[in-house]
Amino acid sequence: MSRPTDAWRAEHDSFARLLDIFSREVDRFHAGEHPDYELMRDVLTYLRHFPERTHHPREDVAFARLLQYDRSLEPVVSRFLQEHRVIGEAARAAQALLEAVEGDEFVAREEVEAACATLLVYYRHHLAGENSLVLPLAAKHLTPADWDAVGRAVSAATDPLFGDQVDERYRELRERIEAKARR
Ligand SMILES: [Fe+2]
Ligand SMILES: [Fe+2]
């Protein structure tokens, strides 16, 4: 039987796959090759919007419920909530720089690489932290009623990338993900 935390972890795995794709393009940029800017933009657009609308609101409820069981988790929860703002800002900054590069504005390569690396490090660290720290606590404390509340945090939202109906703009990215899975 699948547990509620399985779906949560599966979303983290999806985000991690996107970060891997993004990372590969950053490596190409670092090597002086021409990365697939469109693909990078699609990854960032997705990561800036979809988790913001669905994943994070559900986590907000799960975190709040966890605190009801254990107030000592306050510093941990506030750290993860702060990280949501940090990864959002890091993605925005990386996207702005990549758009500037694409628009032929002068941007130092180091600045672009630093912004992309910062995003990758923060995001991966955030996912790893939630997987190792938050999910086991949620599995231990949250009741079916809590999980219902987590589910109700967001009205049924279709995932434009990993869902059954892939949004036109994410078609290439989805194909890349599936090709990678087949390897
Ligand atoms: Fe999170
Ligand atoms: Fe998360």
Tab-separated table of C-alpha atoms and ligand atoms in Angstrom:
chain	number	residue	atom	x	y	z
A	1	MET	CA	0.000	0.000	0.000
A	2	SER	CA	1.383	3.381	-0.896
A	3	ARG	CA	1.880	5.803	1.939
A	4	PRO	CA	1.055	9.520	1.763
A	5	THR	CA	4.749	10.321	1.990
A	6	ASP	CA	5.402	8.286	-1.195
A	7	ALA	CA	3.669	10.909	-3.362
A	8	TRP	CA	5.537	13.647	-1.542
A	9	ARG	CA	8.873	11.909	-2.147
A	10	ALA	CA	7.937	11.222	-5.782
A	11	GLU	CA	7.499	14.969	-6.348
A	12	HIS	CA	10.939	15.553	-4.864
A	13	ASP	CA	12.342	12.915	-7.237
A	14	SER	CA	10.730	14.740	-10.157
A	15	PHE	CA	12.249	18.049	-9.099
A	16	ALA	CA	15.639	16.323	-8.661
A	17	ARG	CA	15.421	14.944	-12.206
A	18	LEU	CA	14.841	18.455	-13.511
A	19	LEU	CA	17.807	19.736	-11.551
A	20	ASP	CA	19.966	16.999	-13.122
A	21	ILE	CA	18.868	18.078	-16.606
A	22	PHE	CA	19.557	21.706	-15.731
A	23	SER	CA	22.936	20.772	-14.245
A	24	ARG	CA	24.010	19.048	-17.450
A	25	GLU	CA	23.296	22.208	-19.442
A	26	VAL	CA	25.226	24.282	-16.887
A	27	ASP	CA	28.187	21.919	-17.403
A	28	ARG	CA	27.978	22.564	-21.136
A	29	PHE	CA	27.937	26.303	-20.499
A	30	HIS	CA	30.981	25.912	-18.228
A	31	ALA	CA	32.778	23.942	-20.966
A	32	GLY	CA	32.218	26.823	-23.398
A	33	GLU	CA	29.624	24.891	-25.393
A	34	HIS	CA	26.229	26.211	-26.351
A	35	PRO	CA	23.712	24.934	-23.814
A	36	ASP	CA	20.052	24.383	-24.581
A	37	TYR	CA	18.782	27.673	-23.176
A	38	GLU	CA	15.192	26.860	-24.003
A	39	LEU	CA	15.355	23.682	-21.976
A	40	MET	CA	16.982	25.541	-19.083
A	41	ARG	CA	14.261	28.164	-19.233
A	42	ASP	CA	11.543	25.507	-19.215
A	43	VAL	CA	13.076	23.836	-16.151
A	44	LEU	CA	13.245	27.139	-14.294
A	45	THR	CA	9.766	28.225	-15.339
A	46	TYR	CA	8.351	24.948	-14.094
A	47	LEU	CA	10.321	25.019	-10.840
A	48	ARG	CA	9.325	28.612	-10.186
A	49	HIS	CA	5.639	28.112	-10.765
A	50	PHE	CA	4.372	24.593	-10.260
A	51	PRO	CA	5.903	23.853	-6.820
A	52	GLU	CA	4.902	27.360	-5.713
A	53	ARG	CA	1.259	26.668	-6.526
A	54	THR	CA	0.978	23.074	-5.357
A	55	HIS	CA	3.923	21.499	-3.562
A	56	HIS	CA	4.718	24.333	-1.170
A	57	PRO	CA	1.121	25.090	-0.086
A	58	ARG	CA	0.742	21.399	0.820
A	59	GLU	CA	4.021	21.507	2.710
A	60	ASP	CA	2.855	24.615	4.559
A	61	VAL	CA	-0.092	22.612	5.915
A	62	ALA	CA	2.030	19.529	6.678
A	63	PHE	CA	4.594	21.652	8.521
A	64	ALA	CA	1.885	23.406	10.537
A	65	ARG	CA	0.346	20.057	11.488
A	66	LEU	CA	3.735	18.675	12.491
A	67	LEU	CA	4.230	21.628	14.822
A	68	GLN	CA	0.985	20.753	16.571
A	69	TYR	CA	2.573	17.450	17.579
A	70	ASP	CA	6.026	18.705	18.378
A	71	ARG	CA	6.706	22.388	19.095
A	72	SER	CA	10.421	21.664	19.302
A	73	LEU	CA	10.391	21.381	15.490
A	74	GLU	CA	9.839	25.128	15.206
A	75	PRO	CA	13.453	25.954	14.145
A	76	VAL	CA	13.491	23.100	11.613
A	77	VAL	CA	10.182	24.141	10.089
A	78	SER	CA	11.153	27.782	9.899
A	79	ARG	CA	14.412	26.778	8.183
A	80	PHE	CA	12.541	24.864	5.477
A	81	LEU	CA	10.019	27.663	4.991
A	82	GLN	CA	12.869	30.125	4.614
A	83	GLU	CA	14.491	27.813	2.077
A	84	HIS	CA	11.337	28.005	-0.046
A	85	ARG	CA	11.908	31.733	-0.352
A	86	VAL	CA	15.633	31.222	-1.009
A	87	ILE	CA	15.183	28.651	-3.787
A	88	GLY	CA	12.454	30.802	-5.342
A	89	GLU	CA	14.762	33.792	-5.396
A	90	ALA	CA	17.730	31.705	-6.631
A	91	ALA	CA	15.624	30.396	-9.534
A	92	ARG	CA	14.435	33.915	-10.372
A	93	ALA	CA	18.025	35.234	-10.341
A	94	ALA	CA	19.344	32.398	-12.519
A	95	GLN	CA	16.498	32.840	-14.992
A	96	ALA	CA	17.090	36.597	-15.256
A	97	LEU	CA	20.793	36.059	-16.007
A	98	LEU	CA	20.128	33.330	-18.569
A	99	GLU	CA	17.605	35.561	-20.310
A	100	ALA	CA	20.191	38.350	-20.384
A	101	VAL	CA	22.733	35.986	-21.984
A	102	GLU	CA	20.165	34.887	-24.533
A	103	GLY	CA	19.323	38.519	-25.238
A	104	ASP	CA	23.013	39.129	-26.025
A	105	GLU	CA	23.474	41.424	-23.055
A	106	PHE	CA	26.933	41.425	-21.543
A	107	VAL	CA	26.952	39.157	-18.532
A	108	ALA	CA	30.098	37.665	-16.985
A	109	ARG	CA	30.174	33.893	-17.415
A	110	GLU	CA	31.199	33.511	-13.775
A	111	GLU	CA	28.078	35.367	-12.692
A	112	VAL	CA	25.814	33.024	-14.661
A	113	GLU	CA	27.620	29.932	-13.420
A	114	ALA	CA	27.537	31.133	-9.816
A	115	ALA	CA	23.796	31.826	-9.995
A	116	CYS	CA	23.073	28.410	-11.525
A	117	ALA	CA	25.363	26.616	-9.066
A	118	THR	CA	23.748	28.443	-6.146
A	119	LEU	CA	20.314	27.336	-7.291
A	120	LEU	CA	21.429	23.724	-7.733
A	121	VAL	CA	23.114	23.547	-4.345
A	122	TYR	CA	20.228	25.172	-2.457
A	123	TYR	CA	17.528	23.197	-4.200
A	124	ARG	CA	19.227	19.814	-3.861
A	125	HIS	CA	20.046	20.547	-0.239
A	126	HIS	CA	16.407	21.467	0.403
A	127	LEU	CA	15.065	18.287	-1.182
A	128	ALA	CA	17.582	16.087	0.631
A	129	GLY	CA	16.765	17.773	3.947
A	130	GLU	CA	13.023	17.279	3.539
A	131	ASN	CA	13.490	13.662	2.474
A	132	SER	CA	15.722	12.770	5.382
A	133	LEU	CA	14.202	14.921	8.117
A	134	VAL	CA	10.634	15.985	7.378
A	135	LEU	CA	9.159	12.977	5.607
A	136	PRO	CA	10.027	10.487	8.363
A	137	LEU	CA	8.521	12.870	10.943
A	138	ALA	CA	5.392	13.301	8.851
A	139	ALA	CA	5.074	9.536	8.430
A	140	LYS	CA	5.388	9.146	12.185
A	141	HIS	CA	3.032	11.904	13.378
A	142	LEU	CA	0.443	12.825	10.765
A	143	THR	CA	-2.942	11.149	10.936
A	144	PRO	CA	-5.338	10.438	8.041
A	145	ALA	CA	-7.193	13.653	8.987
A	146	ASP	CA	-3.922	15.586	8.727
A	147	TRP	CA	-3.207	14.114	5.314
A	148	ASP	CA	-6.721	15.075	4.211
A	149	ALA	CA	-5.976	18.642	5.236
A	150	VAL	CA	-2.681	18.504	3.313
A	151	GLY	CA	-4.537	17.310	0.217
A	152	ARG	CA	-7.171	20.025	0.554
A	153	ALA	CA	-4.503	22.753	0.624
A	154	VAL	CA	-4.609	22.792	-3.155
A	155	SER	CA	-7.606	22.332	-5.401
A	156	ALA	CA	-7.019	19.593	-7.956
A	157	ALA	CA	-4.136	20.880	-10.026
A	158	THR	CA	-2.902	19.174	-13.146
A	159	ASP	CA	0.830	18.935	-13.441
A	160	PRO	CA	1.758	20.539	-16.799
A	161	LEU	CA	4.990	18.531	-17.070
A	162	PHE	CA	4.669	15.218	-15.236
A	163	GLY	CA	0.885	14.867	-15.583
A	164	ASP	CA	-1.055	12.922	-18.229
A	165	GLN	CA	-1.705	16.046	-20.278
A	166	VAL	CA	1.649	17.633	-21.063
A	167	ASP	CA	1.486	21.348	-21.695
A	168	GLU	CA	2.780	22.269	-25.161
A	169	ARG	CA	5.601	24.379	-23.762
A	170	TYR	CA	6.948	21.458	-21.709
A	171	ARG	CA	6.768	18.824	-24.459
A	172	GLU	CA	10.490	18.852	-25.238
A	173	LEU	CA	11.403	18.757	-21.578
A	174	ARG	CA	9.085	15.808	-20.996
A	175	GLU	CA	10.674	13.961	-23.929
A	176	ARG	CA	14.107	14.635	-22.483
A	177	ILE	CA	13.020	13.255	-19.109
A	178	GLU	CA	11.557	10.121	-20.685
A	179	ALA	CA	14.627	9.551	-22.866
A	180	LYS	CA	16.799	9.858	-19.775
A	181	ALA	CA	14.637	7.318	-17.935
A	182	ARG	CA	15.020	4.826	-20.789
A	183	ARG	CA	18.831	4.970	-20.681
B	1	FE	FE	9.999	22.278	0.560
B	2	FE	FE	9.358	19.607	-0.796
